PDB file of C-alpha atoms in Angstrom:
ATOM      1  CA  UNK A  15      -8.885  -0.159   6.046  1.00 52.00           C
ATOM      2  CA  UNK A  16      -6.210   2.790   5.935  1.00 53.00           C
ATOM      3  CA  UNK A  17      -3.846   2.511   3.034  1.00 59.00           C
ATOM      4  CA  UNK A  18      -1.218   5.276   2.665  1.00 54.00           C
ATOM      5  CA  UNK A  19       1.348   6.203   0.134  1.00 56.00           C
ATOM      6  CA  UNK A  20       3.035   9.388  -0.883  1.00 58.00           C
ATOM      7  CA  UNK A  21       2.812   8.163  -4.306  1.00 62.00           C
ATOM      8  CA  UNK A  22       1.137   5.676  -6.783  1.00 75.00           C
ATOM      9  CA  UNK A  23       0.239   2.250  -5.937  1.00 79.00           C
ATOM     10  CA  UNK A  24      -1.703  -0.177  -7.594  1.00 83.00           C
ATOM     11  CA  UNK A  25      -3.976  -3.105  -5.836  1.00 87.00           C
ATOM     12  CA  UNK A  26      -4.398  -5.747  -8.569  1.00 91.00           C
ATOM     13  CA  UNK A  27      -5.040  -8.656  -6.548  1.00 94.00           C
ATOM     14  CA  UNK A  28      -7.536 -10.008  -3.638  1.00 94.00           C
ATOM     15  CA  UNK A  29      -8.285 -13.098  -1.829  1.00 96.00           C
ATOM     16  CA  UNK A  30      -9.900 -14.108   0.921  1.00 95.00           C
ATOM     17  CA  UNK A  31      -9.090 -17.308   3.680  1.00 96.00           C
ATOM     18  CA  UNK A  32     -11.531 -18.920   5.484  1.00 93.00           C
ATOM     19  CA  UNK A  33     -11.252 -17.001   8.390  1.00 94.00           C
ATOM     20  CA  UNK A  34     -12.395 -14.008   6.504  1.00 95.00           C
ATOM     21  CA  UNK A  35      -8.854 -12.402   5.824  1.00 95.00           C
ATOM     22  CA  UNK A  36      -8.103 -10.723   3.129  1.00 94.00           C
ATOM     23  CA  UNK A  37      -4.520 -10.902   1.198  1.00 95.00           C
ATOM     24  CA  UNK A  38      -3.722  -8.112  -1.177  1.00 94.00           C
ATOM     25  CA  UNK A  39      -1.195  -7.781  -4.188  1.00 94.00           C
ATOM     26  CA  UNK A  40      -0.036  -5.108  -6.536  1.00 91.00           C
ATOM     27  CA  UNK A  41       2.798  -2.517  -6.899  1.00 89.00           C
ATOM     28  CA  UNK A  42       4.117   0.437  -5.598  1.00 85.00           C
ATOM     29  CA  UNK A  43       6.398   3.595  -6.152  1.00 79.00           C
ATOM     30  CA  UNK A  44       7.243   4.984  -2.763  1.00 79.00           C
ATOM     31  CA  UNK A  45       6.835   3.492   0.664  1.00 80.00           C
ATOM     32  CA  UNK A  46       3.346   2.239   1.665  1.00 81.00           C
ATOM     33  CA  UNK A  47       2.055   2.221   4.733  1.00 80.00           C
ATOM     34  CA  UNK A  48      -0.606  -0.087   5.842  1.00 81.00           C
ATOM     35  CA  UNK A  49      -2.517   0.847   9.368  1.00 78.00           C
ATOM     36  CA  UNK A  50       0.603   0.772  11.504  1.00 81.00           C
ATOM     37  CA  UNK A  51       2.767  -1.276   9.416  1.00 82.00           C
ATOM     38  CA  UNK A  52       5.329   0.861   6.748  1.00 80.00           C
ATOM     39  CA  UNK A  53       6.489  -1.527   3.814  1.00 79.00           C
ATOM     40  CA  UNK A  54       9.542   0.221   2.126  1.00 76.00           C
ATOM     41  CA  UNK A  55       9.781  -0.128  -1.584  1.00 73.00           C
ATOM     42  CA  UNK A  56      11.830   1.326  -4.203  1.00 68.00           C
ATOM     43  CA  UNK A  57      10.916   4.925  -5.315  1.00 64.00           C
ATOM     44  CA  UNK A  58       9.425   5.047  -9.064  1.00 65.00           C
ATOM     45  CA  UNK A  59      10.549   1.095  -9.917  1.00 71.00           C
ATOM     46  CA  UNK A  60       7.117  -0.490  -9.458  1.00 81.00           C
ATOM     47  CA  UNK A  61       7.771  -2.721  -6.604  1.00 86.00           C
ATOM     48  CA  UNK A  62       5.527  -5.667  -5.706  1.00 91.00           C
ATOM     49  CA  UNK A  63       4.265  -6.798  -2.620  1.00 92.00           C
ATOM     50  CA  UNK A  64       1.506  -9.106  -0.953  1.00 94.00           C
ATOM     51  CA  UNK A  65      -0.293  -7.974   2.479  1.00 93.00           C
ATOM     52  CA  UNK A  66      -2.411  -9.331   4.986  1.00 95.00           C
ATOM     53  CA  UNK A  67      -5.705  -7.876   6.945  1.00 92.00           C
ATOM     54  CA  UNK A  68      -7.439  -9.331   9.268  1.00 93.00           C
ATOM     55  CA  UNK A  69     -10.737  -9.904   8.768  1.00 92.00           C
ATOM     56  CA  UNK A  70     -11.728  -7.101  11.553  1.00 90.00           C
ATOM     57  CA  UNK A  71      -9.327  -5.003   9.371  1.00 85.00           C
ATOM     58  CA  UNK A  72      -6.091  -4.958  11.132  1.00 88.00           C
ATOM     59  CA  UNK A  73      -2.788  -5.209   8.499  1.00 90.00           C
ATOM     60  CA  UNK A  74      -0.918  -8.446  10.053  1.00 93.00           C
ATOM     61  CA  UNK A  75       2.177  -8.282   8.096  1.00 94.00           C
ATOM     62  CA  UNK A  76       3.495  -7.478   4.255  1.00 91.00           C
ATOM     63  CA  UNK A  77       5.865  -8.323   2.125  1.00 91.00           C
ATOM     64  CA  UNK A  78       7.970  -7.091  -0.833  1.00 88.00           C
ATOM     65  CA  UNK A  79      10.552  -7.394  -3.327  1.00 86.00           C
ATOM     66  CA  UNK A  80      13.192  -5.171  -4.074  1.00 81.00           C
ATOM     67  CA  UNK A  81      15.851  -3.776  -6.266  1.00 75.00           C
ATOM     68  CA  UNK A  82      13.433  -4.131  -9.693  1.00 73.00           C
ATOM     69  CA  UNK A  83       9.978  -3.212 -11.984  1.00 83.00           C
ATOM     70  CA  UNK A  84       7.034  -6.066 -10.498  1.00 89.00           C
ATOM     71  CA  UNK A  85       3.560  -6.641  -9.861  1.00 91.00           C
ATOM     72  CA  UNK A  86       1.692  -8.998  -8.153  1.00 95.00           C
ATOM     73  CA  UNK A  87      -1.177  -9.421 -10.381  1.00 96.00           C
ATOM     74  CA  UNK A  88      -3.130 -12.506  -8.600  1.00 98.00           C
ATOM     75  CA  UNK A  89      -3.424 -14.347  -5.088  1.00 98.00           C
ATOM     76  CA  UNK A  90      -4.662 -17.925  -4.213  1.00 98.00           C
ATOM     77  CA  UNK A  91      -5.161 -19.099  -0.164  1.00 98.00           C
ATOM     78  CA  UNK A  92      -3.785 -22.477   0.192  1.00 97.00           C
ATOM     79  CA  UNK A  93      -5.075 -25.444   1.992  1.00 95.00           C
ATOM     80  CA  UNK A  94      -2.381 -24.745   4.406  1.00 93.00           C
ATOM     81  CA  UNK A  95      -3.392 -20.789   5.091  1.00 94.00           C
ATOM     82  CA  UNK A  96      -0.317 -19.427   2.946  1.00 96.00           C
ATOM     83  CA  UNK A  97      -0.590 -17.125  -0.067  1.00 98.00           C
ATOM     84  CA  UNK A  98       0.135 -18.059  -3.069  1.00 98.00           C
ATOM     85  CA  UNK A  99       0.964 -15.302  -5.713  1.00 97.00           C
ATOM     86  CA  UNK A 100       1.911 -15.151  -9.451  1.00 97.00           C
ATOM     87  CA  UNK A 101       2.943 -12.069 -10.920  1.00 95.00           C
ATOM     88  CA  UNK A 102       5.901 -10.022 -12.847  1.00 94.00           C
ATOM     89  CA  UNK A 103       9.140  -8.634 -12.482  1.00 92.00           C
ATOM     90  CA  UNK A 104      11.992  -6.610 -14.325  1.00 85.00           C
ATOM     91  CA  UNK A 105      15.562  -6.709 -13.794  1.00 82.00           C
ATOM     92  CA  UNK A 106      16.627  -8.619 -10.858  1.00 86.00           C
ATOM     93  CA  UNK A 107      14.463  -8.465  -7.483  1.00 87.00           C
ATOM     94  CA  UNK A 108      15.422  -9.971  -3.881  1.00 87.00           C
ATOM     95  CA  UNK A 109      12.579 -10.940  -1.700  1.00 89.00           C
ATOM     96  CA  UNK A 110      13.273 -11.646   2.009  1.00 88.00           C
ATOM     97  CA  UNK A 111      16.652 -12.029   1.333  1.00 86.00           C
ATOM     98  CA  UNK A 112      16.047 -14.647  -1.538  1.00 90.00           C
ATOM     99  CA  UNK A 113      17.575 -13.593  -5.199  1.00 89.00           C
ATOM    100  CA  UNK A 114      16.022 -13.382  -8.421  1.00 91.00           C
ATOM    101  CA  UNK A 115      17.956 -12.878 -11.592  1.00 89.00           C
ATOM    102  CA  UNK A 116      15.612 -11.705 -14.334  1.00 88.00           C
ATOM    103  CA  UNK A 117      15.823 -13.898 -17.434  1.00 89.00           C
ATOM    104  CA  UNK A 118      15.386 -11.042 -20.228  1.00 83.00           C
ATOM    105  CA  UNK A 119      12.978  -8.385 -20.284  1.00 86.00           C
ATOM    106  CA  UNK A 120      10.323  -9.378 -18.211  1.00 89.00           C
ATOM    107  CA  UNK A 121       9.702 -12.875 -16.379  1.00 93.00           C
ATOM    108  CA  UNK A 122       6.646 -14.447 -14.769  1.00 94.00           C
ATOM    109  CA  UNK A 123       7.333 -14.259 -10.664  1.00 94.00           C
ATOM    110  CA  UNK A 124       5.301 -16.843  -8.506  1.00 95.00           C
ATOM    111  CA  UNK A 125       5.769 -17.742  -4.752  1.00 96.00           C
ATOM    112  CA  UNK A 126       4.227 -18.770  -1.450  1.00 97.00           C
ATOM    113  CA  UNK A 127       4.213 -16.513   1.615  1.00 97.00           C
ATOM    114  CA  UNK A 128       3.679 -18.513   5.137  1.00 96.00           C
ATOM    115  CA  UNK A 129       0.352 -17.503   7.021  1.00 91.00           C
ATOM    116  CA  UNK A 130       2.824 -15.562   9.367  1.00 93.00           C
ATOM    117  CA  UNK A 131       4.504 -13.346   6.454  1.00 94.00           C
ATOM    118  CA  UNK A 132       7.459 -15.457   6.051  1.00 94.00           C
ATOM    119  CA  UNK A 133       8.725 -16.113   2.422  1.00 95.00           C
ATOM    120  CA  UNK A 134       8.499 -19.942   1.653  1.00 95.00           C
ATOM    121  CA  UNK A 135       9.851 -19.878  -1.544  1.00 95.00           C
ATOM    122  CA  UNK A 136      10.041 -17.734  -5.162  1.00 94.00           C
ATOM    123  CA  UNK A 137      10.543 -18.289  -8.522  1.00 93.00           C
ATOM    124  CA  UNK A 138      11.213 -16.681 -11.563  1.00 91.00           C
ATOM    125  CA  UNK A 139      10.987 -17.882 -15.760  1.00 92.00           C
ATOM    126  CA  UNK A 140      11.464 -16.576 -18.444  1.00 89.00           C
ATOM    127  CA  UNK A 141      12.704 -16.160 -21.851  1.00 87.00           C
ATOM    128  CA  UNK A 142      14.577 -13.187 -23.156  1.00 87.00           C
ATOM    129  CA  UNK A 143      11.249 -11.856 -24.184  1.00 87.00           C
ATOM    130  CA  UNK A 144       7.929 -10.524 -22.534  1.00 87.00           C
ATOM    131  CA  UNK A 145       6.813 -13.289 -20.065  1.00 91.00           C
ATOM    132  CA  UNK A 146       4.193 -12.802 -17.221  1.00 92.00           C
ATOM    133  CA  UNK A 147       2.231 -15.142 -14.874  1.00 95.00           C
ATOM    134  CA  UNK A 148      -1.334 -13.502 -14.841  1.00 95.00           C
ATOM    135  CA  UNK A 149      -3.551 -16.219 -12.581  1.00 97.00           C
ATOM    136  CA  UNK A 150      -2.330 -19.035  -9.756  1.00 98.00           C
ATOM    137  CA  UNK A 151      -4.279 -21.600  -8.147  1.00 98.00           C
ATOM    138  CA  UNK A 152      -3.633 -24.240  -5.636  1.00 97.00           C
ATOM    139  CA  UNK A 153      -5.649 -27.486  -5.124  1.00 97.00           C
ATOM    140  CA  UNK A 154      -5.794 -29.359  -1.742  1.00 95.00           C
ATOM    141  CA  UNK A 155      -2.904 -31.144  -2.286  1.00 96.00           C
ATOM    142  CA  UNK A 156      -0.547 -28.469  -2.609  1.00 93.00           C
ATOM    143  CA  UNK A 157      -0.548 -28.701  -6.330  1.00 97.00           C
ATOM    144  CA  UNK A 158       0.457 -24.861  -8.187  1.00 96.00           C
ATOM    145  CA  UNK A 159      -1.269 -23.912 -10.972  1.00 97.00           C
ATOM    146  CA  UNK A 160       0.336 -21.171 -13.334  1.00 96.00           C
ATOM    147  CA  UNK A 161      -1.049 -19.275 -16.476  1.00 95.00           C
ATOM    148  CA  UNK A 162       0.666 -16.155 -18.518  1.00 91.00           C
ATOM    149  CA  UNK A 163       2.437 -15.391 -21.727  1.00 79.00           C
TER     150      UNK A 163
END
């Protein structure tokens, strides 16, 4: 698999469907580009993202927030074929066009991206405080399962 950046990035999550393909999560501080795919992300903020590879090792699509500080720090495959993620962001974030105003210093993030790349829907909580969402699950009924601080 080629992964490029002119920068840092992190991978801090993996999963894999049942047709073998592999969804990936972390952050990153310049643009990324995976195989022929670039993913544009804000320069030194931290930006998260989810992507997709086939499992002959093609990139199908990714996906990323922008305008704050995140990290996708896990990934669960639903029933359905769509990734589930839980993670973190700073400051406020939009994600395929849908806004996220941050709820004090740092809020748990969690959404669902469609098997196609398409954003299904995000959330953010929070206090004014520290909070983070550091594992997701979903069972066979659709049913999200959240952990952090």
């Amino acid at each position: 698999y080629e992964i490029y950046t002119n920068s840092t990035m992190s991978v801090r999550s993996i999963a894999v469907d049942e047709a073998g393909d592999v969804y990936i999560g972390g952050s990153g501080y310049s643009n990324i580009t995976f195989g022929d795919l670039e993913l544009e992300v804000e320069a030194g903020a931290g930006t998260p993202y989810v992507a997709k590879l086939s499992h002959n090792g093609s990139f199908l699509w990714a996906s990323t927030g922008l305008g704050g500080y995140g990290t996708v720090s896990d990934i669960d495959i639903g029933p359905d074929g769509s990734a589930y993620f839980a993670g973190s962001m700073h400051t406020n974030l939009i994600w395929d066009n849908l806004s996220l105003i941050s709820n004090g210093f740092e809020d748990s993030l969690f959404g669902k991206i469609g098997s196609d790349g398409s954003m299904e829907f995000i959330f953010n909580d929070g206090g004014q405080e520290y909070d983070s969402a550091s594992g997701i699950a979903v069972d066979d009924d659709h049913n999200i399962y959240v952990i952090g601080i």
